[in-house]
């Protein structure tokens, strides 16, 4: 009974059981009906095939194409799987490239926002060059300082690197301009500024700056002395000697005083009499190129003795003129006047640390001692 309850016959079995219960005549009629229905369905099938022939052909072609595509896809998938490492590397490189593009894009946006400021920055070399041409040195140094601050903050930016390159070239031009200024007779305040600027802008050492200063100072002194040549009369040199001592007293004193002020030196400039000749000096002032051949130790030694070399050369110059022309002066009154002027000249030079008394005694002998004694007996001038 449990099996009967759980048994569920199919539709076909139900249909057969129903036929079994019918008369034979009904079964024969049902057979004819089914046969007609089968023929009708077959006819509909043929009609459907005929009406949808093209669609079925296209469907078959699509099926074949799909199978072929699936085969190719499978092969391609196998190739891709075999090259997954290479694809991973390419993908990583692409990501890095996209990251760099993003960074450059951000920088481009920043440059766009900062375009007015960038335009001003790009004009710095032009403005600095204009200041150099017009000798606006303080302003030129301000532009140089601004560029150095930009370099310290944005050293990796190509625009700033190019700006720094241009400013460095202009700095060399500015240093050359300062050196040209030293060739001119300048007031003390201006001279101090020019030397200070040289210390900031040039690559010269302190010894080299001292040398250049005194080299041009010597040229200026010689230029002033050469202007006296038209006054020279070898048979009557009194006027020439008078003007010569006046120039020495004024210009040499001024140059030595400027040197002490500019380089903050107040030590005695006078050298030991035993070594008081320019021949014993480290270098000749007429050989500027020799300075660059010195090593660091020699350069330091030269820095300590350069002013002494200058004074030795100055003293030798004065002594040469006196030995050459003073013996040609025979009149007692004129000689006394020249000796007195020479005394005052020596006194002026003594104020800046040098003294020619021993050299003058070698040339003039007792005549110079008498001058010193007579001046010592009088009240200070």
Coordinates of C-alpha atoms in Angstrom, one line a residue:
X1 CA 0.0 0.0 0.0
X2 CA 2.9 2.4 0.7
X3 CA 4.3 1.7 -2.7
X4 CA 1.0 2.4 -4.4
X5 CA 0.6 5.6 -2.6
X6 CA 4.2 6.7 -3.5
X7 CA 3.9 5.6 -7.2
X8 CA 3.3 8.5 -9.6
X9 CA 2.8 7.3 -13.2
X10 CA 4.1 9.5 -16.0
X11 CA 1.9 11.2 -18.6
X12 CA 2.7 8.5 -21.2
X13 CA 1.7 5.7 -18.8
X14 CA -1.6 7.5 -18.0
X15 CA -2.3 7.9 -21.6
X16 CA -1.7 4.2 -22.3
X17 CA -3.9 3.1 -19.4
X18 CA -6.6 5.3 -20.8
X19 CA -6.3 3.7 -24.3
X20 CA -6.5 0.2 -22.8
X21 CA -9.8 1.0 -21.4
X22 CA -11.3 2.2 -24.7
X23 CA -12.9 0.2 -27.5
X24 CA -10.8 -0.9 -30.5
X25 CA -12.7 1.4 -32.7
X26 CA -11.7 4.4 -30.6
X27 CA -8.2 3.3 -30.6
X28 CA -8.2 3.0 -34.4
X29 CA -9.6 6.5 -34.6
X30 CA -7.0 7.8 -32.2
X31 CA -4.3 6.2 -34.3
X32 CA -5.6 7.9 -37.5
X33 CA -5.7 11.2 -35.6
X34 CA -2.2 10.9 -34.4
X35 CA -0.9 9.9 -37.9
X36 CA -2.6 13.0 -39.3
X37 CA -1.1 15.2 -36.6
X38 CA 2.4 13.7 -37.2
X39 CA 2.1 14.4 -40.9
X40 CA 0.9 17.9 -40.1
X41 CA 3.8 18.5 -37.8
X42 CA 6.3 17.1 -40.4
X43 CA 4.8 19.5 -43.0
X44 CA 5.1 22.4 -40.5
X45 CA 8.7 21.4 -39.9
X46 CA 9.5 21.4 -43.6
X47 CA 7.8 24.7 -44.0
X48 CA 9.7 26.2 -41.1
X49 CA 13.0 24.9 -42.4
X50 CA 12.2 26.4 -45.8
X51 CA 11.2 29.8 -44.5
X52 CA 14.2 30.0 -42.0
X53 CA 16.8 28.4 -44.2
X54 CA 19.1 31.6 -44.4
X55 CA 18.7 32.1 -40.6
X56 CA 19.7 28.6 -39.9
X57 CA 22.7 28.8 -42.3
X58 CA 23.9 32.0 -40.6
X59 CA 23.4 30.4 -37.2
X60 CA 25.5 27.5 -38.3
X61 CA 28.2 29.9 -39.6
X62 CA 28.1 31.8 -36.3
X63 CA 28.4 28.6 -34.4
X64 CA 31.5 27.6 -36.4
X65 CA 33.0 31.1 -36.0
X66 CA 32.2 31.0 -32.3
X67 CA 34.0 27.6 -32.0
X68 CA 37.0 28.9 -33.9
X69 CA 37.1 32.1 -31.7
X70 CA 36.8 30.1 -28.6
X71 CA 39.8 28.0 -29.8
X72 CA 41.8 31.1 -30.5
X73 CA 40.8 32.6 -27.2
X74 CA 42.0 29.5 -25.4
X75 CA 45.4 29.7 -27.2
X76 CA 45.7 33.4 -26.5
X77 CA 44.8 32.9 -22.9
X78 CA 47.5 30.3 -22.6
X79 CA 50.0 32.7 -24.2
X80 CA 48.9 35.5 -21.8
X81 CA 49.3 33.2 -18.9
X82 CA 52.8 32.3 -20.0
X83 CA 53.7 36.0 -20.2
X84 CA 52.1 37.1 -17.0
X85 CA 55.5 38.2 -15.5
X86 CA 56.3 40.4 -18.6
X87 CA 52.8 41.8 -18.5
X88 CA 53.2 42.6 -14.8
X89 CA 56.4 44.5 -15.5
X90 CA 54.8 46.4 -18.3
X91 CA 51.9 47.3 -16.0
X92 CA 54.3 48.5 -13.3
X93 CA 56.2 50.6 -15.7
X94 CA 52.9 52.0 -17.0
X95 CA 51.9 52.9 -13.4
X96 CA 55.2 54.6 -12.8
X97 CA 54.8 56.5 -16.1
X98 CA 51.4 57.6 -15.1
X99 CA 52.7 58.7 -11.7
X100 CA 55.4 60.8 -13.3
X101 CA 52.9 62.3 -15.7
X102 CA 50.8 63.2 -12.6
X103 CA 53.7 64.9 -11.0
X104 CA 54.6 66.9 -14.1
X105 CA 51.0 67.8 -14.4
X106 CA 51.0 69.2 -10.9
X107 CA 54.2 71.1 -11.6
X108 CA 52.7 72.5 -14.8
X109 CA 49.6 73.7 -12.8
X110 CA 51.9 75.3 -10.3
X111 CA 54.0 77.0 -13.0
X112 CA 50.8 78.2 -14.6
X113 CA 49.6 79.7 -11.3
X114 CA 53.1 81.2 -10.7
X115 CA 53.5 82.5 -14.2
X116 CA 53.7 86.2 -13.3
X117 CA 56.3 85.4 -10.6
X118 CA 58.3 83.1 -13.0
X119 CA 58.3 85.9 -15.6
X120 CA 59.8 88.2 -13.1
X121 CA 62.4 85.6 -12.1
X122 CA 63.4 85.2 -15.8
X123 CA 64.1 88.9 -16.0
X124 CA 66.6 88.8 -13.2
X125 CA 69.7 88.3 -15.5
X126 CA 68.6 91.1 -17.8
X127 CA 68.0 93.5 -14.8
X128 CA 71.3 92.5 -13.2
X129 CA 73.2 93.1 -16.5
X130 CA 71.6 96.5 -16.8
X131 CA 72.7 97.3 -13.2
X132 CA 76.2 96.3 -14.0
X133 CA 76.3 98.4 -17.1
X134 CA 75.0 101.5 -15.2
X135 CA 77.3 100.7 -12.2
X136 CA 74.4 100.1 -9.8
X137 CA 76.5 97.6 -7.8
X138 CA 74.3 97.3 -4.7
X139 CA 71.3 96.5 -6.8
X140 CA 73.3 94.0 -8.9
X141 CA 74.3 92.2 -5.7
X142 CA 70.7 92.1 -4.5
X143 CA 69.8 90.3 -7.7
X144 CA 72.7 87.9 -7.1
X145 CA 71.5 87.2 -3.5
X146 CA 67.9 86.6 -4.7
X147 CA 69.2 84.1 -7.2
X148 CA 71.2 82.3 -4.5
X149 CA 68.1 82.0 -2.3
X150 CA 66.1 80.6 -5.2
X151 CA 68.9 78.1 -5.8
X152 CA 68.9 77.0 -2.2
X153 CA 65.1 76.4 -2.2
X154 CA 64.5 75.1 -5.8
X155 CA 67.8 73.6 -6.9
X156 CA 66.2 70.7 -8.8
X157 CA 64.1 72.9 -11.1
X158 CA 65.6 73.3 -14.6
X159 CA 64.5 77.0 -14.9
X160 CA 66.3 77.9 -11.6
X161 CA 69.4 75.9 -12.7
X162 CA 69.6 77.9 -15.9
X163 CA 69.0 81.1 -14.0
X164 CA 71.8 80.3 -11.6
X165 CA 74.1 79.6 -14.6
X166 CA 73.4 83.0 -16.1
X167 CA 73.8 84.8 -12.8
X168 CA 77.2 83.1 -12.2
X169 CA 78.4 84.4 -15.6
X170 CA 77.2 87.9 -14.7
X171 CA 78.9 87.6 -11.3
X172 CA 82.2 87.1 -13.1
X173 CA 81.4 90.2 -15.2
X174 CA 80.6 92.1 -12.0
X175 CA 83.9 91.1 -10.4
X176 CA 85.7 92.2 -13.5
X177 CA 83.8 95.5 -13.2
X178 CA 85.0 95.9 -9.6
X179 CA 88.6 95.3 -10.7
X180 CA 88.2 98.0 -13.3
X181 CA 87.0 100.3 -10.5
X182 CA 90.2 99.8 -8.6
X183 CA 92.1 101.3 -11.4
X184 CA 90.4 104.6 -10.8
X185 CA 91.2 107.1 -8.0
X186 CA 88.3 106.5 -5.6
X187 CA 87.2 108.0 -2.3
X188 CA 87.9 105.9 0.7
X189 CA 84.2 105.0 1.4
X190 CA 83.7 103.9 -2.2
X191 CA 87.0 102.0 -2.1
X192 CA 85.9 100.1 1.0
X193 CA 82.6 99.1 -0.7
X194 CA 84.4 97.9 -3.9
X195 CA 86.8 95.7 -2.0
X196 CA 83.9 94.4 0.1
X197 CA 82.0 93.6 -3.1
X198 CA 85.1 91.8 -4.4
X199 CA 85.3 89.6 -1.4
X200 CA 81.6 88.6 -1.9
X201 CA 81.5 88.1 -5.7
X202 CA 85.0 87.1 -6.8
X203 CA 86.9 83.9 -6.3
X204 CA 90.0 85.8 -5.3
X205 CA 91.7 85.2 -2.0
X206 CA 92.4 88.1 0.4
X207 CA 96.1 88.1 -0.6
X208 CA 95.2 88.4 -4.3
X209 CA 92.8 91.3 -3.6
X210 CA 95.6 93.0 -1.6
X211 CA 98.0 92.5 -4.5
X212 CA 95.6 93.8 -7.1
X213 CA 94.8 96.8 -4.9
X214 CA 98.4 97.7 -4.5
X215 CA 99.2 96.9 -8.1
X216 CA 96.7 99.4 -9.3
X217 CA 97.7 101.9 -6.6
X218 CA 101.2 101.7 -7.9
X219 CA 100.0 102.3 -11.4
X220 CA 98.0 105.4 -10.3
X221 CA 101.1 106.7 -8.5
X222 CA 103.3 106.2 -11.5
X223 CA 100.7 107.9 -13.7
X224 CA 100.8 111.0 -11.4
X225 CA 104.6 111.0 -11.5
X226 CA 104.8 110.6 -15.2
X227 CA 102.6 113.7 -15.6
X228 CA 105.6 115.6 -14.1
X229 CA 108.0 114.7 -16.9
X230 CA 107.3 117.8 -18.9
X231 CA 108.7 119.8 -15.9
X232 CA 112.0 117.9 -15.9
X233 CA 115.1 119.9 -16.7
X234 CA 118.2 117.8 -16.0
X235 CA 120.4 120.9 -15.5
X236 CA 117.8 122.6 -13.3
X237 CA 115.6 119.9 -11.6
X238 CA 114.5 122.0 -8.6
X239 CA 110.8 122.4 -9.8
X240 CA 110.6 118.7 -10.8
X241 CA 111.9 117.6 -7.4
X242 CA 109.5 119.9 -5.6
X243 CA 106.5 118.7 -7.4
X244 CA 107.7 115.1 -7.2
X245 CA 108.0 115.2 -3.4
X246 CA 104.6 116.9 -3.2
X247 CA 103.0 114.0 -5.2
X248 CA 104.7 111.4 -3.1
X249 CA 103.6 113.1 0.1
X250 CA 100.0 113.4 -1.0
X251 CA 99.4 110.3 -3.1
X252 CA 101.6 107.8 -1.4
X253 CA 100.3 108.8 2.0
X254 CA 96.8 108.5 0.7
X255 CA 97.3 105.1 -0.8
X256 CA 98.9 103.6 2.3
X257 CA 96.2 105.1 4.5
X258 CA 93.5 103.7 2.2
X259 CA 95.2 100.3 2.4
X260 CA 95.2 100.3 6.2
X261 CA 91.5 101.4 6.2
X262 CA 90.3 98.9 3.6
X263 CA 92.2 95.9 5.0
X264 CA 92.0 96.8 8.7
X265 CA 95.8 96.8 9.1
X266 CA 97.5 99.1 11.5
X267 CA 100.8 97.4 12.0
X268 CA 104.1 99.0 11.1
X269 CA 104.7 99.0 7.4
X270 CA 108.4 99.8 7.6
X271 CA 110.7 96.8 7.1
X272 CA 114.1 96.0 8.7
X273 CA 116.7 98.4 7.2
X274 CA 119.0 95.5 6.4
X275 CA 116.4 94.0 4.1
X276 CA 114.9 97.3 3.0
X277 CA 115.2 96.8 -0.8
X278 CA 112.7 95.8 -3.3
X279 CA 115.1 93.2 -4.7
X280 CA 114.4 91.1 -1.5
X281 CA 110.7 91.3 -1.9
X282 CA 108.7 88.2 -2.6
X283 CA 107.3 89.4 -6.0
X284 CA 107.7 92.2 -8.4
X285 CA 104.7 94.5 -8.9
X286 CA 105.4 94.5 -12.6
X287 CA 104.8 90.7 -12.8
X288 CA 101.1 90.3 -12.0
X289 CA 100.9 86.8 -13.5
X290 CA 103.4 85.5 -11.0
X291 CA 100.9 85.6 -8.2
X292 CA 98.7 82.9 -9.6
X293 CA 101.7 80.5 -9.7
X294 CA 102.1 80.5 -5.9
X295 CA 100.9 77.6 -3.8
X296 CA 98.7 78.1 -0.7
X297 CA 101.6 78.4 1.8
X298 CA 103.5 80.9 -0.4
X299 CA 100.3 82.8 -1.0
X300 CA 99.8 83.2 2.8
X301 CA 103.4 84.3 3.2
X302 CA 102.9 86.9 0.4
X303 CA 99.7 88.1 2.1
X304 CA 101.7 89.0 5.2
X305 CA 104.6 90.7 3.3
X306 CA 102.8 92.4 0.4
X307 CA 102.5 95.9 1.9
X308 CA 106.1 95.7 3.0
X309 CA 107.0 94.9 -0.7
X310 CA 105.0 97.9 -1.8
X311 CA 106.8 100.2 0.7
X312 CA 110.2 98.9 -0.3
X313 CA 109.5 99.6 -3.9
X314 CA 108.2 103.1 -3.0
X315 CA 111.3 103.9 -1.0
X316 CA 113.6 102.6 -3.7
X317 CA 111.7 104.8 -6.2
X318 CA 112.2 107.9 -4.0
X319 CA 115.8 107.1 -3.3
X320 CA 116.5 106.6 -7.0
X321 CA 115.0 110.1 -7.9
X322 CA 116.9 111.7 -5.1
X323 CA 120.2 110.1 -6.0
X324 CA 119.7 111.1 -9.6
X325 CA 118.6 114.7 -9.4
X326 CA 119.5 116.1 -6.0
X327 CA 123.2 116.2 -6.7
X328 CA 122.4 118.6 -9.6
X329 CA 120.9 121.1 -7.2
X330 CA 123.8 123.3 -5.9
X331 CA 122.1 126.4 -4.5
X332 CA 122.0 126.2 -0.7
X333 CA 118.6 127.9 -0.2
X334 CA 117.0 125.6 -2.8
X335 CA 118.5 122.5 -1.3
X336 CA 117.4 123.5 2.2
X337 CA 113.9 124.0 0.9
X338 CA 113.9 120.6 -0.8
X339 CA 115.3 118.9 2.3
X340 CA 112.6 120.5 4.4
X341 CA 109.9 119.3 2.0
X342 CA 111.6 115.9 2.1
X343 CA 111.4 116.0 5.9
X344 CA 107.7 116.7 5.8
X345 CA 107.1 114.0 3.2
X346 CA 108.9 111.5 5.5
X347 CA 106.8 112.6 8.4
X348 CA 103.6 112.0 6.4
X349 CA 104.7 108.5 5.5
X350 CA 105.7 107.9 9.1
X351 CA 102.0 108.4 10.1
X352 CA 101.1 105.3 8.1
X353 CA 104.0 103.2 9.5
X354 CA 107.0 103.7 7.2
X355 CA 110.2 105.7 7.6
X356 CA 112.9 106.6 5.1
X357 CA 115.4 108.2 7.5
X358 CA 118.1 105.5 7.2
X359 CA 117.9 105.6 3.4
X360 CA 118.0 109.4 3.3
X361 CA 121.0 109.3 5.6
X362 CA 122.7 106.9 3.2
X363 CA 122.1 109.4 0.4
X364 CA 122.5 112.8 2.1
X365 CA 124.8 111.9 5.1
X366 CA 125.4 114.8 7.5
X367 CA 123.1 117.1 5.6
X368 CA 120.1 114.9 6.5
X369 CA 121.3 114.7 10.2
X370 CA 121.5 118.4 10.4
X371 CA 117.9 118.7 9.1
X372 CA 116.7 116.2 11.7
X373 CA 118.5 118.1 14.5
X374 CA 117.2 121.5 13.4
X375 CA 113.6 120.2 13.3
X376 CA 114.0 118.4 16.6
X377 CA 115.1 121.7 18.2
X378 CA 112.0 123.5 17.0
X379 CA 108.5 123.1 18.2
X380 CA 106.4 120.3 16.5
X381 CA 104.9 121.5 13.3

